[in-house]
């Protein structure tokens, strides 16, 4: 077990995120290769988050919000708002482009959520792109004494999310009240981690606070308590056997494939997002 701290990243226009993965101390957890905690950011105009059309290959993205609304558009024709407690799972596979823009909503004065990338198995890196949206009522809930876990994707403790996944994994939104304790057995071939987004928890005598992640050893039991209550992300799964290369928004086992994706985006040969007139240019390098 080890505890790692996130790093603050500025995405522009003073919109900051906490970058959890990849980290110097943890390049991945199971198939998860990228995790950002965005916000909380006050919503005044509805334009606090503007991510123009950009591409992905070789991965699936998960967007899960605590507060606020983001409108998602992609090149396979999806156009849908994302609200708290809903799951948006986008499988990029052979290539997809999408945009994300925050929206005004009288229910919310802040925008906050978690964005995650899951590397696809080598044999599935070139699958056709897909998009899945789950309403709150479709997400399985596991519960115990003073805690509740919404299983956004994968399988955990005998429950399974209806989202289509390509490898053995689990991803959950944990809420625990003050005084909660839990202990969960993890299969011997799986990695796991708990990221604290609100409140704090204790693991093996260590206090873990907002922005910190407990990364458990392969097959290690997940055990925690919380004196004040906590909101956390539980994620993990079977690590993929091959090394993954990450460059900008591209993930692949092949550097050659990433170079091809870079050229396709630069030459505007990627699929186009309907109703988007602007795109993020290919970064230098």
XYZ file of N, CA and C in Angstrom:
855
model
N 0.832 -1.199 0.000
C 0.000 0.000 0.000
C 0.864 1.244 0.000
N 0.461 2.260 -0.773
C 1.156 3.542 -0.730
C 0.137 4.662 -0.909
N 0.490 5.845 -0.450
C -0.378 7.013 -0.563
C 0.307 8.016 -1.478
N -0.395 8.423 -2.527
C 0.163 9.388 -3.466
C -0.697 10.643 -3.479
N -0.073 11.764 -3.810
C -0.775 13.043 -3.851
C -0.972 13.479 -5.302
N -2.112 14.097 -5.575
C -2.389 14.592 -6.918
C -1.584 15.860 -7.184
N -1.543 16.259 -8.450
C -0.817 17.453 -8.881
C -1.815 18.402 -9.539
N -1.753 19.684 -9.180
C -2.653 20.668 -9.779
C -2.228 20.976 -11.210
N -3.201 20.951 -12.134
C -2.956 21.281 -13.524
C -3.939 22.361 -13.956
N -3.459 23.369 -14.687
C -4.317 24.432 -15.198
C -4.659 24.111 -16.649
N -5.955 23.913 -16.930
C -6.390 23.599 -18.284
C -6.684 24.848 -19.103
N -6.409 26.007 -18.536
C -6.689 27.265 -19.217
C -7.875 27.971 -18.623
N -7.882 29.294 -18.743
C -8.971 30.127 -18.208
C -9.183 29.882 -16.718
N -8.083 29.566 -16.010
C -8.098 29.328 -14.563
C -8.963 28.137 -14.158
N -9.211 27.220 -15.100
C -9.925 25.991 -14.759
C -8.879 24.943 -14.377
N -8.856 24.606 -13.102
C -7.830 23.708 -12.603
C -8.389 22.339 -12.267
N -7.547 21.346 -12.414
C -7.901 19.980 -12.037
C -6.799 19.415 -11.159
N -7.160 18.405 -10.399
C -6.170 17.616 -9.677
C -5.872 16.382 -10.520
N -4.630 16.242 -10.960
C -4.232 15.088 -11.776
C -3.764 13.970 -10.843
N -4.508 12.857 -10.870
C -4.249 11.730 -9.979
C -3.393 10.678 -10.668
N -3.829 10.280 -11.862
C -3.060 9.360 -12.703
C -2.891 10.001 -14.078
N -1.735 9.771 -14.719
C -0.580 9.013 -14.230
C 0.222 9.809 -13.207
N 0.864 9.101 -12.315
C 1.691 9.690 -11.276
C 3.078 9.056 -11.336
N 4.060 9.763 -10.831
C 5.413 9.207 -10.766
C 5.416 7.906 -9.982
N 4.544 7.824 -8.971
C 4.509 6.640 -8.107
C 3.482 5.603 -8.538
N 2.663 5.931 -9.532
C 1.662 4.974 -10.018
C 1.285 5.370 -11.441
N 1.811 4.641 -12.418
C 1.503 4.946 -13.808
C 0.084 4.506 -14.176
N -0.411 3.510 -13.481
C -1.759 3.002 -13.738
C -2.234 2.250 -12.507
N -3.541 2.010 -12.445
C -4.144 1.117 -11.449
C -5.084 0.204 -12.221
N -4.736 -1.090 -12.320
C -5.481 -1.955 -13.222
C -5.384 -1.381 -14.626
N -6.500 -1.290 -15.366
C -6.464 -0.701 -16.701
C -6.631 0.822 -16.713
N -6.778 1.444 -15.545
C -6.978 2.892 -15.460
C -5.632 3.612 -15.604
N -5.544 4.492 -16.607
C -4.270 5.150 -16.906
C -4.315 6.657 -16.708
N -5.505 7.218 -16.434
C -5.628 8.673 -16.320
C -6.845 8.981 -15.465
N -6.660 9.837 -14.452
C -7.772 10.271 -13.600
C -7.574 11.737 -13.252
N -8.588 12.553 -13.501
C -8.605 13.967 -13.121
C -9.796 14.240 -12.214
N -9.567 15.052 -11.192
C -10.645 15.586 -10.350
C -10.800 17.048 -10.730
N -11.897 17.381 -11.409
C -12.100 18.764 -11.855
C -12.998 19.511 -10.883
N -12.603 20.737 -10.609
C -13.370 21.566 -9.691
C -13.052 21.260 -8.229
N -13.910 21.765 -7.321
C -15.139 22.521 -7.614
C -14.852 23.938 -8.114
N -15.590 24.323 -9.157
C -15.457 25.636 -9.769
C -16.815 26.326 -9.733
N -16.892 27.561 -9.223
C -18.180 28.271 -9.233
C -18.687 28.474 -10.661
N -19.982 28.296 -10.858
C -20.590 28.489 -12.166
C -21.291 29.846 -12.190
N -20.784 30.754 -13.030
C -21.383 32.084 -13.153
C -21.972 32.312 -14.548
N -21.289 31.817 -15.574
C -21.682 32.087 -16.953
C -22.132 30.828 -17.692
N -21.779 29.662 -17.184
C -22.036 28.419 -17.902
C -20.923 28.050 -18.856
N -19.927 28.930 -18.982
C -18.814 28.670 -19.909
C -17.505 28.430 -19.164
N -17.621 27.973 -17.914
C -16.409 27.738 -17.124
C -15.560 26.606 -17.703
N -16.208 25.619 -18.308
C -15.482 24.528 -18.953
C -15.851 24.509 -20.430
N -14.873 24.779 -21.278
C -15.078 24.715 -22.723
C -13.943 23.884 -23.306
N -14.243 22.643 -23.619
C -13.254 21.764 -24.241
C -13.715 21.516 -25.670
N -13.048 22.182 -26.608
C -13.423 22.067 -28.014
C -13.188 20.643 -28.533
N -13.647 20.382 -29.727
C -13.513 19.065 -30.326
C -12.061 18.595 -30.293
N -11.866 17.355 -29.832
C -10.536 16.765 -29.736
C -10.656 15.251 -29.892
N -9.563 14.577 -30.245
C -9.649 13.155 -30.597
C -9.176 12.222 -29.483
N -9.586 10.942 -29.585
C -9.080 9.875 -28.721
C -8.946 8.593 -29.542
N -7.997 7.754 -29.155
C -7.911 6.388 -29.665
C -7.514 5.465 -28.517
N -7.867 4.180 -28.638
C -7.328 3.134 -27.778
C -7.765 3.134 -26.331
N -8.827 3.878 -25.999
C -9.238 4.002 -24.600
C -10.743 4.164 -24.500
N -11.224 4.141 -23.275
C -12.597 4.528 -22.969
C -12.532 5.619 -21.911
N -13.416 6.599 -22.004
C -13.464 7.673 -21.018
C -14.715 7.532 -20.160
N -14.584 7.904 -18.883
C -15.729 7.954 -17.967
C -15.843 9.378 -17.442
N -17.015 9.965 -17.585
C -17.302 11.258 -16.961
C -18.368 11.035 -15.905
N -18.068 11.473 -14.676
C -18.995 11.286 -13.552
C -18.984 12.573 -12.733
N -20.134 13.220 -12.630
C -20.220 14.525 -11.982
C -20.793 14.449 -10.570
N -20.265 15.330 -9.703
C -20.832 15.555 -8.376
C -21.804 16.735 -8.397
N -21.436 17.776 -9.148
C -22.250 18.990 -9.260
C -22.120 19.531 -10.674
N -23.166 20.236 -11.130
C -23.104 20.894 -12.416
C -23.579 20.025 -13.565
N -23.528 20.619 -14.765
C -23.960 19.951 -15.987
C -22.916 20.189 -17.073
N -22.574 19.133 -17.803
C -21.682 19.233 -18.963
C -22.421 18.659 -20.160
N -22.341 19.366 -21.286
C -22.953 18.853 -22.511
C -21.887 18.180 -23.359
N -22.158 16.923 -23.723
C -21.223 16.100 -24.495
C -21.721 15.932 -25.921
N -20.833 16.184 -26.889
C -21.103 15.873 -28.289
C -19.953 15.033 -28.829
N -20.251 14.083 -29.713
C -19.165 13.302 -30.300
C -19.433 12.986 -31.756
N -18.421 12.408 -32.392
C -18.447 12.189 -33.830
C -19.290 11.005 -34.266
N -19.860 10.241 -33.323
C -20.797 9.185 -33.713
C -22.237 9.655 -33.525
N -22.402 10.955 -33.269
C -23.733 11.550 -33.245
C -24.361 11.734 -31.880
N -23.639 11.409 -30.814
C -24.175 11.596 -29.464
C -24.228 13.076 -29.126
N -25.304 13.504 -28.523
C -25.434 14.868 -28.017
C -26.294 14.778 -26.759
N -25.651 14.826 -25.594
C -26.379 14.543 -24.364
C -25.780 15.322 -23.191
N -26.627 15.852 -22.299
C -26.112 16.482 -21.082
C -25.720 15.417 -20.055
N -24.679 15.702 -19.306
C -24.232 14.837 -18.215
C -24.567 15.545 -16.912
N -25.296 14.849 -16.044
C -25.681 15.412 -14.760
C -25.149 14.538 -13.629
N -25.143 15.049 -12.399
C -24.624 14.269 -11.274
C -25.301 12.905 -11.139
N -24.506 11.924 -10.737
C -24.927 10.547 -10.496
C -25.272 9.794 -11.786
N -24.917 10.358 -12.940
C -25.091 9.657 -14.207
C -23.731 9.208 -14.718
N -23.723 8.172 -15.541
C -22.475 7.647 -16.077
C -22.427 7.883 -17.576
N -21.367 8.523 -18.036
C -21.101 8.638 -19.466
C -19.813 7.892 -19.775
N -19.952 6.789 -20.497
C -18.820 5.945 -20.869
C -18.677 6.018 -22.389
N -17.544 6.530 -22.846
C -17.283 6.666 -24.279
C -16.105 5.781 -24.658
N -16.358 4.791 -25.499
C -15.293 3.930 -26.002
C -14.752 4.535 -27.291
N -13.491 4.962 -27.263
C -12.890 5.595 -28.436
C -12.481 4.562 -29.477
N -11.837 3.479 -29.021
C -11.417 2.430 -29.929
C -10.578 2.953 -31.081
N -11.039 2.728 -32.320
C -10.276 3.110 -33.506
C -10.219 4.611 -33.729
N -11.069 5.358 -33.044
C -10.986 6.805 -33.153
C -12.325 7.501 -33.005
N -12.357 8.499 -32.133
C -13.559 9.306 -31.927
C -13.114 10.721 -31.572
N -13.945 11.687 -31.908
C -13.714 13.062 -31.473
C -14.921 13.498 -30.660
N -14.689 14.355 -29.663
C -15.822 14.846 -28.864
C -15.497 16.199 -28.271
N -16.532 16.854 -27.781
C -16.393 18.143 -27.100
C -17.164 18.095 -25.801
N -16.763 18.958 -24.859
C -17.417 19.036 -23.545
C -17.538 20.502 -23.155
N -18.745 20.895 -22.791
C -18.986 22.291 -22.425
C -19.922 22.344 -21.213
N -19.518 23.104 -20.208
C -20.384 23.269 -19.043
C -21.606 24.094 -19.426
N -22.682 23.940 -18.630
C -23.930 24.645 -18.892
C -24.477 25.260 -17.609
N -25.218 26.349 -17.785
C -25.932 26.924 -16.644
C -27.116 26.035 -16.276
N -27.311 25.841 -14.989
C -28.465 25.099 -14.490
C -28.784 25.652 -13.107
N -30.017 26.084 -12.874
C -30.363 26.714 -11.591
C -30.177 25.797 -10.385
N -30.081 24.490 -10.608
C -29.879 23.564 -9.498
C -28.455 23.589 -8.950
N -27.514 24.074 -9.771
C -26.109 23.940 -9.393
C -25.377 25.274 -9.453
N -24.594 25.538 -8.425
C -23.757 26.737 -8.415
C -22.277 26.386 -8.587
N -21.967 25.090 -8.638
C -20.590 24.645 -8.827
C -20.540 23.544 -9.877
N -19.363 23.388 -10.448
C -19.084 22.259 -11.326
C -17.969 21.442 -10.686
N -18.221 20.142 -10.510
C -17.209 19.258 -9.924
C -17.472 17.835 -10.402
N -16.400 17.133 -10.704
C -16.557 15.748 -11.114
C -15.228 15.065 -11.360
N -15.320 13.825 -11.802
C -14.159 12.986 -12.038
C -14.157 12.547 -13.499
N -13.013 12.681 -14.159
C -12.861 12.171 -15.512
C -11.725 11.155 -15.536
N -11.990 10.032 -16.190
C -11.114 8.876 -16.117
C -10.918 8.265 -17.501
N -9.711 7.767 -17.749
C -9.444 7.008 -18.963
C -9.120 5.567 -18.584
N -9.703 4.646 -19.345
C -9.429 3.223 -19.194
C -8.768 2.733 -20.481
N -7.573 2.182 -20.377
C -6.919 1.624 -21.557
C -7.648 0.360 -21.996
N -7.837 0.213 -23.294
C -8.482 -0.981 -23.829
C -7.454 -2.092 -24.008
N -7.873 -3.350 -23.862
C -6.953 -4.458 -24.140
C -6.407 -4.355 -25.566
N -5.231 -4.900 -25.796
C -4.583 -4.788 -27.105
C -5.494 -5.254 -28.226
N -6.205 -6.361 -28.002
C -7.059 -6.911 -29.047
C -8.324 -6.083 -29.271
N -8.585 -5.098 -28.400
C -9.801 -4.277 -28.518
C -9.489 -2.815 -28.810
N -8.213 -2.495 -29.030
C -7.839 -1.095 -29.223
C -8.484 -0.476 -30.464
N -8.824 -1.298 -31.450
C -9.373 -0.767 -32.694
C -10.859 -1.089 -32.871
N -11.579 -1.328 -31.764
C -13.024 -1.569 -31.882
C -13.717 -0.304 -32.371
N -14.909 -0.472 -32.909
C -15.691 0.689 -33.333
C -16.045 1.541 -32.121
N -16.008 2.856 -32.267
C -16.368 3.725 -31.135
C -17.825 3.543 -30.714
N -18.069 3.678 -29.415
C -19.406 3.524 -28.845
C -19.597 4.543 -27.725
N -20.859 4.777 -27.376
C -21.167 5.677 -26.262
C -22.304 5.083 -25.438
N -22.141 5.084 -24.112
C -23.156 4.568 -23.198
C -23.489 5.635 -22.161
N -24.768 5.822 -21.928
C -25.227 6.751 -20.893
C -26.128 5.999 -19.926
N -25.817 6.083 -18.645
C -26.653 5.463 -17.616
C -27.273 6.542 -16.743
N -28.593 6.490 -16.600
C -29.254 7.357 -15.626
C -28.965 6.850 -14.213
N -29.226 7.692 -13.253
C -28.952 7.351 -11.859
C -29.619 6.039 -11.454
N -30.852 5.824 -11.924
C -31.605 4.646 -11.517
C -31.044 3.351 -12.086
N -30.189 3.438 -13.099
C -29.628 2.254 -13.739
C -28.318 1.787 -13.102
N -27.794 2.561 -12.172
C -26.496 2.247 -11.584
C -26.687 1.367 -10.350
N -26.084 0.185 -10.315
C -26.205 -0.682 -9.131
C -25.622 -0.015 -7.892
N -26.237 -0.268 -6.748
C -25.780 0.309 -5.486
C -25.447 -0.809 -4.510
N -24.240 -0.760 -3.966
C -23.834 -1.641 -2.882
C -23.841 -0.797 -1.617
N -24.252 -1.384 -0.503
C -24.302 -0.595 0.725
C -23.953 -1.454 1.930
N -23.488 -0.771 2.965
C -23.174 -1.401 4.232
C -23.469 -0.437 5.344
N -22.911 -0.659 6.494
C -23.145 0.196 7.652
C -22.505 1.558 7.423
N -23.308 2.582 7.152
C -22.893 3.973 6.986
C -22.156 4.249 5.679
N -22.179 3.333 4.717
C -21.552 3.612 3.424
C -22.414 3.111 2.277
N -22.206 3.745 1.108
C -22.917 3.379 -0.114
C -21.960 3.529 -1.285
N -21.967 2.544 -2.170
C -21.089 2.554 -3.333
C -21.936 2.397 -4.591
N -21.879 3.397 -5.470
C -22.581 3.330 -6.756
C -21.609 2.771 -7.792
N -21.934 1.623 -8.335
C -21.016 0.929 -9.232
C -21.226 1.434 -10.662
N -20.408 2.402 -11.050
C -20.556 3.030 -12.361
C -20.165 2.098 -13.499
N -19.152 1.276 -13.289
C -18.690 0.393 -14.358
C -18.014 -0.832 -13.764
N -18.119 -1.947 -14.474
C -17.419 -3.158 -14.070
C -18.187 -3.994 -13.066
N -17.429 -4.828 -12.359
C -18.008 -5.779 -11.409
C -17.287 -5.678 -10.073
N -18.090 -5.682 -8.984
C -17.505 -5.565 -7.645
C -18.444 -6.219 -6.633
N -17.888 -7.069 -5.793
C -18.638 -7.739 -4.723
C -19.932 -8.394 -5.234
N -19.845 -8.999 -6.415
C -20.989 -9.720 -6.952
C -21.987 -8.886 -7.728
N -21.822 -7.557 -7.730
C -22.707 -6.689 -8.513
C -22.015 -6.317 -9.820
N -22.803 -6.047 -10.850
C -22.243 -5.703 -12.156
C -22.985 -4.512 -12.754
N -22.240 -3.537 -13.248
C -22.823 -2.406 -13.958
C -23.197 -2.834 -15.377
N -24.286 -2.283 -15.936
C -24.671 -2.640 -17.297
C -23.800 -2.035 -18.392
N -22.862 -1.146 -18.047
C -21.980 -0.558 -19.055
C -21.106 -1.645 -19.691
N -20.957 -1.600 -21.006
C -20.116 -2.564 -21.719
C -18.645 -2.217 -21.508
N -17.904 -3.135 -20.901
C -16.472 -2.935 -20.682
C -15.714 -4.040 -21.408
N -14.405 -3.820 -21.584
C -13.604 -4.742 -22.386
C -12.565 -5.505 -21.575
N -12.486 -5.241 -20.290
C -11.559 -5.980 -19.437
C -12.137 -6.043 -18.030
N -11.483 -6.806 -17.163
C -11.964 -6.977 -15.791
C -11.594 -5.748 -14.968
N -12.611 -4.991 -14.534
C -12.370 -3.744 -13.816
C -13.544 -3.418 -12.913
N -13.348 -2.408 -12.059
C -14.440 -1.852 -11.253
C -14.187 -0.375 -11.043
N -15.292 0.391 -11.006
C -15.225 1.843 -10.839
C -16.466 2.270 -10.084
N -16.284 2.863 -8.900
C -17.427 3.208 -8.073
C -17.303 4.560 -7.398
N -18.465 5.148 -7.134
C -18.592 6.408 -6.396
C -18.969 6.065 -4.964
N -18.043 6.290 -4.040
C -18.248 5.922 -2.641
C -18.642 7.139 -1.811
N -19.708 7.001 -1.038
C -20.072 7.985 -0.025
C -20.186 7.265 1.312
N -19.424 7.744 2.290
C -19.451 7.137 3.626
C -19.685 8.228 4.658
N -20.541 7.937 5.629
C -20.830 8.901 6.690
C -19.800 8.805 7.809
N -19.821 9.790 8.679
C -18.901 9.792 9.815
C -19.048 8.506 10.619
N -17.935 7.890 10.930
C -17.938 6.651 11.691
C -17.989 5.388 10.864
N -18.022 5.538 9.545
C -18.125 4.366 8.662
C -16.830 3.559 8.667
N -16.973 2.254 8.490
C -15.846 1.340 8.314
C -16.230 0.319 7.251
N -15.246 -0.123 6.484
C -15.520 -1.160 5.480
C -14.241 -1.944 5.217
N -14.435 -3.181 4.811
C -13.312 -4.050 4.455
C -13.771 -4.940 3.304
N -13.094 -4.844 2.167
C -13.514 -5.551 0.968
C -12.378 -6.408 0.436
N -12.674 -7.655 0.149
C -11.681 -8.541 -0.448
C -11.546 -8.247 -1.934
N -10.305 -8.224 -2.413
C -10.002 -7.966 -3.814
C -9.374 -9.220 -4.409
N -9.803 -9.649 -5.589
C -9.181 -10.826 -6.216
C -7.659 -10.676 -6.324
N -6.961 -11.785 -6.236
C -5.496 -11.765 -6.169
C -4.838 -11.194 -7.424
N -5.567 -11.148 -8.556
C -4.974 -10.646 -9.798
C -5.386 -9.208 -10.107
N -5.994 -8.517 -9.109
C -6.477 -7.169 -9.369
C -5.798 -6.125 -8.491
N -5.602 -4.942 -9.070
C -5.110 -3.778 -8.338
C -6.309 -2.925 -7.938
N -6.111 -2.045 -6.954
C -7.212 -1.178 -6.523
C -6.665 0.103 -5.919
N -7.521 1.131 -5.899
C -7.138 2.422 -5.318
C -8.383 3.151 -4.846
N -8.203 4.007 -3.837
C -9.245 4.893 -3.337
C -8.734 6.331 -3.425
N -9.426 7.175 -4.203
C -9.079 8.591 -4.279
C -10.085 9.395 -3.470
N -9.594 10.268 -2.585
C -10.461 11.076 -1.717
C -10.772 12.402 -2.401
N -12.053 12.621 -2.699
C -12.468 13.863 -3.351
C -13.112 14.851 -2.385
N -13.695 14.336 -1.289
C -14.270 15.188 -0.253
C -14.073 14.492 1.094
N -13.884 15.287 2.158
C -13.731 14.701 3.490
C -12.391 14.007 3.644
N -12.368 12.918 4.387
C -11.122 12.187 4.617
C -11.455 10.771 5.071
N -10.452 9.907 4.992
C -10.581 8.560 5.527
C -9.260 8.133 6.137
N -9.296 7.022 6.853
C -8.093 6.495 7.493
C -7.835 5.080 6.973
N -6.585 4.826 6.618
C -6.165 3.506 6.158
C -4.871 3.134 6.868
N -4.911 2.048 7.629
C -3.717 1.556 8.350
C -3.070 2.652 9.189
N -3.895 3.446 9.861
C -3.387 4.497 10.733
C -2.997 5.780 10.027
N -3.144 5.833 8.698
C -2.807 7.029 7.925
C -4.067 7.792 7.544
N -4.058 9.112 7.779
C -5.180 9.934 7.348
C -4.976 10.318 5.888
N -5.991 10.063 5.076
C -5.934 10.359 3.649
C -6.952 11.453 3.357
N -6.476 12.571 2.811
C -7.315 13.750 2.648
C -7.572 14.047 1.175
N -8.365 15.100 0.929
C -8.729 15.480 -0.436
C -7.466 15.649 -1.289
N -7.481 15.023 -2.451
C -6.340 15.102 -3.351
C -5.359 13.961 -3.204
N -5.588 13.100 -2.240
C -4.685 11.972 -2.022
C -5.366 10.660 -2.405
N -4.528 9.706 -2.798
C -5.009 8.402 -3.245
C -4.267 7.298 -2.511
N -5.021 6.325 -2.014
C -4.414 5.111 -1.478
C -4.348 4.091 -2.615
N -3.148 3.672 -2.963
C -2.976 2.643 -3.982
C -2.602 1.351 -3.262
N -3.470 0.372 -3.351
C -3.257 -0.895 -2.660
C -2.416 -1.834 -3.525
N -1.728 -2.748 -2.882
C -0.930 -3.728 -3.605
C -1.840 -4.716 -4.330
N -1.281 -5.431 -5.282
C -2.029 -6.416 -6.045
C -2.711 -7.414 -5.105
N -4.043 -7.501 -5.188
C -4.797 -8.438 -4.369
C -4.956 -8.051 -2.921
N -4.444 -6.890 -2.523
C -4.540 -6.462 -1.115
C -5.974 -6.094 -0.763
N -6.392 -6.439 0.439
C -7.739 -6.116 0.926
C -7.893 -4.599 1.040
N -9.021 -4.067 0.565
C -9.332 -2.647 0.723
C -10.037 -2.468 2.053
N -9.386 -1.746 2.965
C -9.928 -1.545 4.302
C -9.753 -0.082 4.685
N -10.832 0.544 5.173
C -10.747 1.950 5.555
C -11.783 2.264 6.623
N -11.598 3.391 7.272
C -12.597 3.969 8.166
C -12.625 5.463 7.898
N -13.676 6.139 8.374
C -13.767 7.581 8.169
C -14.402 8.232 9.388
N -13.658 9.101 10.038
C -14.178 9.788 11.225
C -15.172 10.885 10.862
N -14.892 11.620 9.761
C -15.716 12.789 9.428
C -16.652 12.552 8.248
N -16.536 11.419 7.576
C -17.285 11.174 6.357
C -16.404 11.437 5.148
N -16.726 10.780 4.019
C -15.852 10.886 2.859
C -16.638 10.652 1.571
N -16.224 11.311 0.524
C -16.628 11.001 -0.855
C -15.349 10.565 -1.564
N -15.389 9.422 -2.207
C -14.177 8.875 -2.784
C -14.482 8.106 -4.055
N -13.454 7.890 -4.840
C -13.538 7.073 -6.043
C -12.813 5.765 -5.773
N -13.504 4.661 -5.966
C -12.890 3.337 -5.885
C -12.711 2.829 -7.308
N -11.489 2.458 -7.661
C -11.264 1.938 -9.003
C -10.162 0.892 -8.989
N -10.167 0.060 -10.017
C -9.130 -0.955 -10.125
C -9.521 -2.021 -11.127
N -8.764 -3.113 -11.086
C -9.022 -4.215 -11.992
C -7.741 -4.956 -12.309
N -7.830 -5.841 -13.274
C -6.671 -6.619 -13.694
C -5.775 -5.735 -14.554
N -4.498 -5.566 -14.192
C -3.611 -4.754 -15.022
C -3.398 -5.390 -16.387
N -3.312 -4.557 -17.424
C -3.077 -5.062 -18.773
C -1.609 -5.448 -18.929
N -1.308 -6.522 -19.649
C 0.065 -7.025 -19.677
C 1.047 -6.162 -20.457
N 0.559 -5.423 -21.461
C 1.478 -4.647 -22.290
C 1.612 -3.211 -21.776
N 2.734 -2.600 -22.053
C 2.936 -1.194 -21.713
C 2.034 -0.318 -22.576
N 1.472 0.724 -21.986
C 0.664 1.680 -22.731
C 1.443 2.978 -22.913
N 1.404 3.490 -24.141
C 1.987 4.796 -24.447
C 0.884 5.832 -24.407
N 1.123 6.947 -23.722
C 0.174 8.045 -23.651
C 0.802 9.276 -24.280
N 0.135 9.831 -25.273
C 0.563 11.098 -25.860
C -0.674 11.932 -26.116
N -0.750 13.083 -25.482
C -1.919 13.962 -25.560
C -3.167 13.164 -25.214
N -4.102 12.992 -26.153
C -5.342 12.270 -25.870
C -5.330 10.851 -26.429
N -4.164 10.372 -26.803
C -4.050 9.067 -27.431
C -3.405 8.055 -26.484
N -3.965 6.845 -26.460
C -3.418 5.745 -25.670
C -3.304 4.538 -26.587
N -2.128 3.886 -26.599
C -1.961 2.736 -27.471
C -0.769 1.901 -27.029
N -0.783 0.625 -27.403
C 0.390 -0.232 -27.217
C 1.433 0.049 -28.289
N 1.054 0.799 -29.319
C 1.921 1.035 -30.469
C 2.242 2.511 -30.648
N 3.533 2.851 -30.635
C 3.935 4.230 -30.921
C 3.619 4.604 -32.363
N 3.726 3.634 -33.257
C 3.397 3.882 -34.657
C 1.927 4.271 -34.808
N 1.051 3.614 -34.045
C -0.381 3.940 -34.108
C -0.641 5.353 -33.617
N 0.080 5.764 -32.574
C -0.082 7.127 -32.070
C 0.386 8.139 -33.112
N 1.489 7.859 -33.781
C 1.971 8.764 -34.830
C 0.940 8.884 -35.955
N 0.296 7.791 -36.288
C -0.732 7.828 -37.337
C -1.925 8.669 -36.889
N -2.320 8.524 -35.607
C -3.435 9.318 -35.084
C -3.093 10.808 -35.078
N -1.874 11.140 -34.741
C -1.440 12.540 -34.755
C -1.570 13.137 -36.151
N -1.133 12.375 -37.152
C -1.196 12.861 -38.528
C -2.643 12.992 -38.989
N -3.486 12.037 -38.620
C -4.893 12.088 -39.009
C -5.586 13.317 -38.430
N -5.261 13.651 -37.177
C -5.884 14.832 -36.575
C -5.334 16.111 -37.196
N -4.037 16.136 -37.428
C -3.419 17.328 -38.018
C -3.965 17.598 -39.405
N -4.201 16.535 -40.176
C -4.678 16.682 -41.554
C -6.203 16.676 -41.641
N -6.868 16.743 -40.489
C -8.329 16.817 -40.409
C -8.996 15.625 -41.091
N -8.426 14.432 -40.852
C -9.001 13.191 -41.377
C -9.700 12.378 -40.294
N -9.806 12.956 -39.108
C -10.543 12.307 -38.021
C -12.040 12.527 -38.218
N -12.887 11.662 -37.625
C -14.330 11.918 -37.687
C -14.666 13.294 -37.097
N -15.693 13.917 -37.636
C -16.070 15.282 -37.252
C -17.220 15.254 -36.254
N -17.177 16.154 -35.269
C -18.262 16.301 -34.302
C -19.323 17.231 -34.894
N -20.550 16.754 -35.096
C -21.605 17.628 -35.635
C -21.832 18.847 -34.737
N -22.135 19.971 -35.359
C -22.465 21.222 -34.657
C -21.284 21.816 -33.904
N -20.073 21.341 -34.165
C -18.867 21.949 -33.592
C -18.087 22.618 -34.712
N -17.818 23.896 -34.569
C -17.102 24.625 -35.615
C -15.642 24.842 -35.265
N -15.248 24.506 -34.045
C -13.869 24.727 -33.612
C -13.290 23.414 -33.098
N -11.981 23.313 -33.141
C -11.296 22.105 -32.710
C -9.983 22.483 -32.046
N -9.488 21.623 -31.171
C -8.198 21.864 -30.525
C -7.098 21.403 -31.474
N -6.156 22.268 -31.820
C -5.098 21.844 -32.739
C -4.149 20.832 -32.089
N -3.470 20.077 -32.928
C -2.486 19.113 -32.439
C -1.358 19.857 -31.726
N -1.035 19.486 -30.496
C 0.067 20.142 -29.793
C 1.399 19.871 -30.492
N 2.385 20.725 -30.303
C 3.699 20.465 -30.886
C 4.374 19.290 -30.191
N 5.277 18.641 -30.897
C 6.033 17.559 -30.291
C 5.631 16.199 -30.812
